[in-house]
Tab-separated table of C-alpha atoms and ligand atoms in Angstrom:
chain	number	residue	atom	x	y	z
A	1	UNK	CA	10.109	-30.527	56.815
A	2	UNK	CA	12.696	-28.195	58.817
A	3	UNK	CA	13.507	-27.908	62.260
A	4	UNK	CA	15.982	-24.971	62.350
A	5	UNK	CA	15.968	-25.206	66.435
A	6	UNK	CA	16.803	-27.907	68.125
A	7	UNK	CA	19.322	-29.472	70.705
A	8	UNK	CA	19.196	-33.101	69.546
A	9	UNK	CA	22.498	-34.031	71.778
A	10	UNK	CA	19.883	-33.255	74.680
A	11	UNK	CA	17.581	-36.095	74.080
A	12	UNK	CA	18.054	-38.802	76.430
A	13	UNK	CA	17.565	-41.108	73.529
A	14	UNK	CA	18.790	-39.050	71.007
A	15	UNK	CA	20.004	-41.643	68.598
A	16	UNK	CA	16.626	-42.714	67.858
A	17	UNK	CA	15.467	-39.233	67.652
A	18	UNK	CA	17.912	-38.498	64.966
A	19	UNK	CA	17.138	-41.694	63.522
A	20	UNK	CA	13.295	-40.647	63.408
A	21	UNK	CA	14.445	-37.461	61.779
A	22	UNK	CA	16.511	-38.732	59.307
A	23	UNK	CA	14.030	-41.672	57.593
A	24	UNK	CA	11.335	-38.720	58.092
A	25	UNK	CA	13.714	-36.612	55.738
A	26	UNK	CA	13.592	-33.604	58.102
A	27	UNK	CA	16.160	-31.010	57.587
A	28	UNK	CA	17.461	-30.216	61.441
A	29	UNK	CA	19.647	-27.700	62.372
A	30	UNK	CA	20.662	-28.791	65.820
A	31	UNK	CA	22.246	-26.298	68.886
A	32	UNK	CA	24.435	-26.848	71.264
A	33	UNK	CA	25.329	-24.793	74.204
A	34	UNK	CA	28.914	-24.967	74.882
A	35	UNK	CA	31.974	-25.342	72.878
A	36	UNK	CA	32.931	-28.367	74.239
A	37	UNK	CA	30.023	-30.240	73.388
A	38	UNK	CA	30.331	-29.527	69.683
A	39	UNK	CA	32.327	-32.680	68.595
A	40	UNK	CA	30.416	-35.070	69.889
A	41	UNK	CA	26.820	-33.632	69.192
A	42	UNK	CA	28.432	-33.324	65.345
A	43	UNK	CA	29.572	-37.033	65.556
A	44	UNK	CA	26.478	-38.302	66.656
A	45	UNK	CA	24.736	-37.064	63.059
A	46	UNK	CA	28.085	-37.803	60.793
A	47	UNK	CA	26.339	-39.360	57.695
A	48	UNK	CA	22.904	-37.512	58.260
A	49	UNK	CA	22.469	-35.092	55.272
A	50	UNK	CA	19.936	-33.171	56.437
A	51	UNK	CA	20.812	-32.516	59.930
A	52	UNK	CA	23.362	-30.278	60.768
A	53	UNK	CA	25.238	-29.080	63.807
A	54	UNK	CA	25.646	-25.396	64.873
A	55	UNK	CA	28.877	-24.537	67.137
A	56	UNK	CA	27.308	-21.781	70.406
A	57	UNK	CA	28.029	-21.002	73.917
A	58	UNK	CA	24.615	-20.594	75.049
A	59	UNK	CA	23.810	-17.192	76.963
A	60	UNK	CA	23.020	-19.183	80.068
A	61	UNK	CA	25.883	-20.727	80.126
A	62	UNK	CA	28.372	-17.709	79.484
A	63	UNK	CA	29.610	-17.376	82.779
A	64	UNK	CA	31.001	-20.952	83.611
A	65	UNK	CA	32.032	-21.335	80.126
A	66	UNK	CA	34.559	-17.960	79.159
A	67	UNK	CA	37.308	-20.089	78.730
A	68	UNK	CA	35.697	-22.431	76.234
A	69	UNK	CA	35.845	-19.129	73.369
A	70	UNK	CA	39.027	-20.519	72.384
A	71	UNK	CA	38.289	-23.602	71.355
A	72	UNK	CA	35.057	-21.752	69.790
A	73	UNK	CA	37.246	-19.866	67.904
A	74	UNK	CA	39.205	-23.104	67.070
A	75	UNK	CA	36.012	-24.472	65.682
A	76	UNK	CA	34.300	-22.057	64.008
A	77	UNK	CA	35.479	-23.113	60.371
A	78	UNK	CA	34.154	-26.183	61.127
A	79	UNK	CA	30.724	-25.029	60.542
A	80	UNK	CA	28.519	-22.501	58.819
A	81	UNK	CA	25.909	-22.542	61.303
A	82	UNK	CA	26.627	-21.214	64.789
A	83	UNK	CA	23.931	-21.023	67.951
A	84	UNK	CA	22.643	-21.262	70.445
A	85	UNK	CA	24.160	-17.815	71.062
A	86	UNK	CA	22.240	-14.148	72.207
A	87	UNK	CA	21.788	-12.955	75.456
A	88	UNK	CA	19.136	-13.426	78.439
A	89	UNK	CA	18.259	-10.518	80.343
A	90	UNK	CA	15.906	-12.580	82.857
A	91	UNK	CA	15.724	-11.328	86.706
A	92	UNK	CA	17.674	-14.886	87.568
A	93	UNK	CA	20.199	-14.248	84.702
A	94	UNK	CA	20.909	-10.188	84.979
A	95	UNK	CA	23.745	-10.949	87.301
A	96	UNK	CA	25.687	-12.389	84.262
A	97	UNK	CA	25.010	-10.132	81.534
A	98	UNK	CA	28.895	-8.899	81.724
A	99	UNK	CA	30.124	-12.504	80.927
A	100	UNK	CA	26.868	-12.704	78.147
A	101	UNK	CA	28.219	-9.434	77.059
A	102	UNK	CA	31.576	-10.445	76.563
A	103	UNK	CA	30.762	-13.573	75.018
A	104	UNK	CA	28.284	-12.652	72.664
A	105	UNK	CA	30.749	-9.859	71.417
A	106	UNK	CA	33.293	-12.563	70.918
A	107	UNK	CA	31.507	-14.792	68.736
A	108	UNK	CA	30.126	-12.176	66.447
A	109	UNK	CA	33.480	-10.742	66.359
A	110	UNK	CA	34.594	-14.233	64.940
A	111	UNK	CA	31.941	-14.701	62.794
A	112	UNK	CA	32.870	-11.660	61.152
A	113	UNK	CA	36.495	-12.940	60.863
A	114	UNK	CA	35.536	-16.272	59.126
A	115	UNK	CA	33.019	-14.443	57.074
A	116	UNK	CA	29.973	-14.288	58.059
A	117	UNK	CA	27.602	-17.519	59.490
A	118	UNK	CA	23.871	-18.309	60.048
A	119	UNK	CA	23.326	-17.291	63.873
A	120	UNK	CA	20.703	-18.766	65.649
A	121	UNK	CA	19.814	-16.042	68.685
A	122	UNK	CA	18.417	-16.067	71.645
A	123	UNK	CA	17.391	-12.844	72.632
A	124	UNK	CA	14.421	-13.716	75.826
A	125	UNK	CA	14.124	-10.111	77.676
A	126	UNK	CA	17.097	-8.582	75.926
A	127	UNK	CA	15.922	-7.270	72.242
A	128	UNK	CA	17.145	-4.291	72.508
A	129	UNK	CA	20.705	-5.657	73.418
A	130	UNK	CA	20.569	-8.220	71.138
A	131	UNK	CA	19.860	-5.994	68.011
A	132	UNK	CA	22.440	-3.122	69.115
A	133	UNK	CA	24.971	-5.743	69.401
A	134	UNK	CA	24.058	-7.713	66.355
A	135	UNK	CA	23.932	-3.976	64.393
A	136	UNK	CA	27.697	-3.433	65.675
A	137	UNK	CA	29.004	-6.574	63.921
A	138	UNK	CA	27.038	-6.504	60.211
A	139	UNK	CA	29.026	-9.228	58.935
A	140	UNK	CA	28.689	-11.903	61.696
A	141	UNK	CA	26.166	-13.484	59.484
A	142	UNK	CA	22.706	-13.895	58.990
A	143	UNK	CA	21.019	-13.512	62.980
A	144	UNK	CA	17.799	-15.802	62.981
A	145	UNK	CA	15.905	-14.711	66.018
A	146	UNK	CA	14.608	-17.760	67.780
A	147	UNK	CA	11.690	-17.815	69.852
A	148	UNK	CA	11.107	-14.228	69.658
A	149	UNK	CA	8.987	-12.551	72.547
A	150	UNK	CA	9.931	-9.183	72.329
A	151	UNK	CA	7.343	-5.801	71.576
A	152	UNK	CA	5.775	-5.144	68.464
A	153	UNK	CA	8.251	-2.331	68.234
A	154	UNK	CA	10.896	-4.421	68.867
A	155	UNK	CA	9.802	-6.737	65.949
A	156	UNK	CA	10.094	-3.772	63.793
A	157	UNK	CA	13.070	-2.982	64.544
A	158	UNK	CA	14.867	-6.417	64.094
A	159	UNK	CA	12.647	-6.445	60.523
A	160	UNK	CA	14.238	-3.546	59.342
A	161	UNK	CA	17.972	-5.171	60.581
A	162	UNK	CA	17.224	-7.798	58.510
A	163	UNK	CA	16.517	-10.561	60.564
A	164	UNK	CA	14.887	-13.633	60.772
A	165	UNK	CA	12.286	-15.439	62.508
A	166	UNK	CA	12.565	-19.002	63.612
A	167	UNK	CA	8.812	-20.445	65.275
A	168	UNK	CA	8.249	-23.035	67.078
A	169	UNK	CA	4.960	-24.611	68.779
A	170	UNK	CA	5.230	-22.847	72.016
A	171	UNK	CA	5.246	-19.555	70.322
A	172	UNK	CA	2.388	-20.167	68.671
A	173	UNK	CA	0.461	-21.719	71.444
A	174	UNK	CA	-0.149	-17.919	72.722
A	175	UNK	CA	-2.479	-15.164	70.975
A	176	UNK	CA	0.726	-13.017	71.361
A	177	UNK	CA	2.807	-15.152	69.947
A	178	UNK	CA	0.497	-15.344	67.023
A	179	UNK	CA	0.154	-11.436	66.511
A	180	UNK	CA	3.961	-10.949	65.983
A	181	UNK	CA	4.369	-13.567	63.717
A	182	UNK	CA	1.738	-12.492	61.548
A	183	UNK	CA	3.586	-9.300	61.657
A	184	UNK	CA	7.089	-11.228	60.510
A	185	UNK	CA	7.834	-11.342	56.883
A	186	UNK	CA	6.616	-14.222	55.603
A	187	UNK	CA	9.721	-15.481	53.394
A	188	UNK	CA	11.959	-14.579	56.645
A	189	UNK	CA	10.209	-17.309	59.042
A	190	UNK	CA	11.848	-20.564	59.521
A	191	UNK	CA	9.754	-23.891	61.824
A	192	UNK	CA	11.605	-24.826	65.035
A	193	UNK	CA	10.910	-26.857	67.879
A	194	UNK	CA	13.271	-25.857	70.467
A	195	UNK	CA	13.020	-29.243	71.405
A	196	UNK	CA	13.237	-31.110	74.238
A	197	UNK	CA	12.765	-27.995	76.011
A	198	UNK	CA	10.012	-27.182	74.329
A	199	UNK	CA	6.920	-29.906	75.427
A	200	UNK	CA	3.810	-29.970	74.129
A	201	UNK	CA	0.730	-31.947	75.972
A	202	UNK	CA	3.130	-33.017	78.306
A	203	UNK	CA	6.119	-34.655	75.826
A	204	UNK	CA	8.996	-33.310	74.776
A	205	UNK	CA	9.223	-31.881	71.220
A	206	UNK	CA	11.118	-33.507	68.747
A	207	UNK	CA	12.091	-31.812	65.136
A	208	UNK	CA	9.088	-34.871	63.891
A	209	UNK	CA	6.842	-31.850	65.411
A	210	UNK	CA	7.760	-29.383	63.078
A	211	UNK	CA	4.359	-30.202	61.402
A	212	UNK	CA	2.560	-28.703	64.549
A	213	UNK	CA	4.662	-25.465	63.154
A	214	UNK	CA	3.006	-25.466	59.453
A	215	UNK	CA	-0.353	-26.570	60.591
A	216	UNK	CA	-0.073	-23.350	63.127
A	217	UNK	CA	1.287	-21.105	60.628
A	218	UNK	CA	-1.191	-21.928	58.257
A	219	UNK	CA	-4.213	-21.028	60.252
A	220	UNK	CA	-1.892	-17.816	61.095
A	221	UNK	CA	-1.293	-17.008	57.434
A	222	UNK	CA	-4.858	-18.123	56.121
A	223	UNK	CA	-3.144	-20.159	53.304
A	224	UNK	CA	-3.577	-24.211	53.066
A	225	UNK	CA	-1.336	-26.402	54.525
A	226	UNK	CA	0.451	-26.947	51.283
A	227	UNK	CA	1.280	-23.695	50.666
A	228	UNK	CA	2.443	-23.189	54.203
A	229	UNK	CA	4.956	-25.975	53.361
A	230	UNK	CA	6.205	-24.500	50.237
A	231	UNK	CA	6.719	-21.111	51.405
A	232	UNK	CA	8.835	-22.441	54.830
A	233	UNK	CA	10.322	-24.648	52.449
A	234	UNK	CA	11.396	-21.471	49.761
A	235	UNK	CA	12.662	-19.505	52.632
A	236	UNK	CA	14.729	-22.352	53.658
A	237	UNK	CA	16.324	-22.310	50.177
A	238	UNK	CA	16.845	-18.838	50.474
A	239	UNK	CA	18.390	-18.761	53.368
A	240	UNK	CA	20.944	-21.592	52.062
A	241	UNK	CA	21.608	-19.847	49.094
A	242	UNK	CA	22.741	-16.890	51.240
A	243	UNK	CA	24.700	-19.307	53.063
A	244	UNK	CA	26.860	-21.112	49.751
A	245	UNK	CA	28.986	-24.113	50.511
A	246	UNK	CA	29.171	-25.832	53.542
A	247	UNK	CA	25.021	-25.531	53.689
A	248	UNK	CA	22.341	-28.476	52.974
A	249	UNK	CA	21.723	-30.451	50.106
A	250	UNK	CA	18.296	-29.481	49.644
B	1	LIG	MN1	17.288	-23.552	72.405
């Protein structure tokens, strides 16, 4: 299956994690949240073919981290994939949004420059930002909204900018949750687990729980479980297609 959000370098024990995910053939697209951390979260998968490593300063994180964009710009052609990136317009996090501002802007601006990249987004209480910003730099990529909890009209909105939808279990653990993404186009939605943020009964998610995803979406969708799979699975084609060289192996 596919975990397209996940911070495996975050795991305490992530070697057996990624160990798990590779002998369970899951295709993982794993964060990380600061420039600096990039190496070594891509080192500990070298040899994985399925699991990849995206390069982000995560929103969070912007403030203490402004002079890390260089060596994100350093990096960037290292990777097609870059995240966790967005902004986070929560009461504790307002205070920052210059530095998110600034930093956001940055990295879409080098997107752009290197041609374009799947973005993983974070975009908690700041749609609107998000999509104005994302609008202002078309060829950053391909922005996949992660754990989206905006308005329906916000949803709208980022359908009609083209983006896409990753879900993961906690999204789908609420009845609002549930209504947007049966409003998100279905060959636009990618699983993710966010984990080990993310816990479910108690544990930490790992990308194994992607399953929880398709057995969720199915119910969602009102299709069986196998043509859940194949559908999540098509979309993931898709979106690697879009991507060309430097993608999976699928
Ligand atoms: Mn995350």
């Amino acid at each position: 299956m596919i975990d397209f959000h996940c911070h495996l370098d975050l795991y305490p024990d992530h070697e057996s994690v990624i160990e798990q995910c590779d002998s369970a053939g899951i295709y993982v697209l794993s964060m990380t949240t600061t420039p600096k951390a990039w190496a070594k979260s891509n080192s500990l998968v070298k040899g994985r073919k399925k699991i990849r490593t995206a390069l982000g300063l995560h929103p969070e994180l912007a403030h203490e981290r402004l002079e890390e964009l260089s060596l994100f710009d350093y990096l960037i052609n290292e990777t097609k994939y870059v995240g966790e990136i967005g902004l986070d317009g929560s009461t504790n996090q307002k205070q920052h949004a210059a530095a998110q501002i600034h930093v956001f802007e940055h990295i879409l601006k080098t997107s752009s420059v290197a041609g374009g990249k799947i973005l993983s987004v974070h975009s908690r209480r700041a749609v609107d930002d998000v999509l104005k910003m994302l609008g202002q730099f078309p060829d950053a990529g391909i922005p996949v909204l992660h754990w989206f909890t905006g308005t329906k009209h916000q949803l709208e909105k980022a359908i009609k900018q083209g983006c896409w939808f990753s879900v993961g279990p906690a999204m789908l653990k609420s009845k609002k949750g549930r209504e947007l993404v049966s409003l998100m186009p279905r060959n636009k939605i990618l699983p993710e687990t966010d984990g080990p943020f993310v816990r479910v009964k108690g544990k930490e998610t790992t990308p194994l729980d992607s399953s929880l995803v398709i057995s969720d979406l199915s119910k969602v969708w009102g299709e069986s479980i196998d043509v859940t799979r194949e559908i999540l699975l098509n979309s993931f084609r898709t979106i690697c297609t879009i991507c060309g060289t430097g993608c999976y192996d699928y």
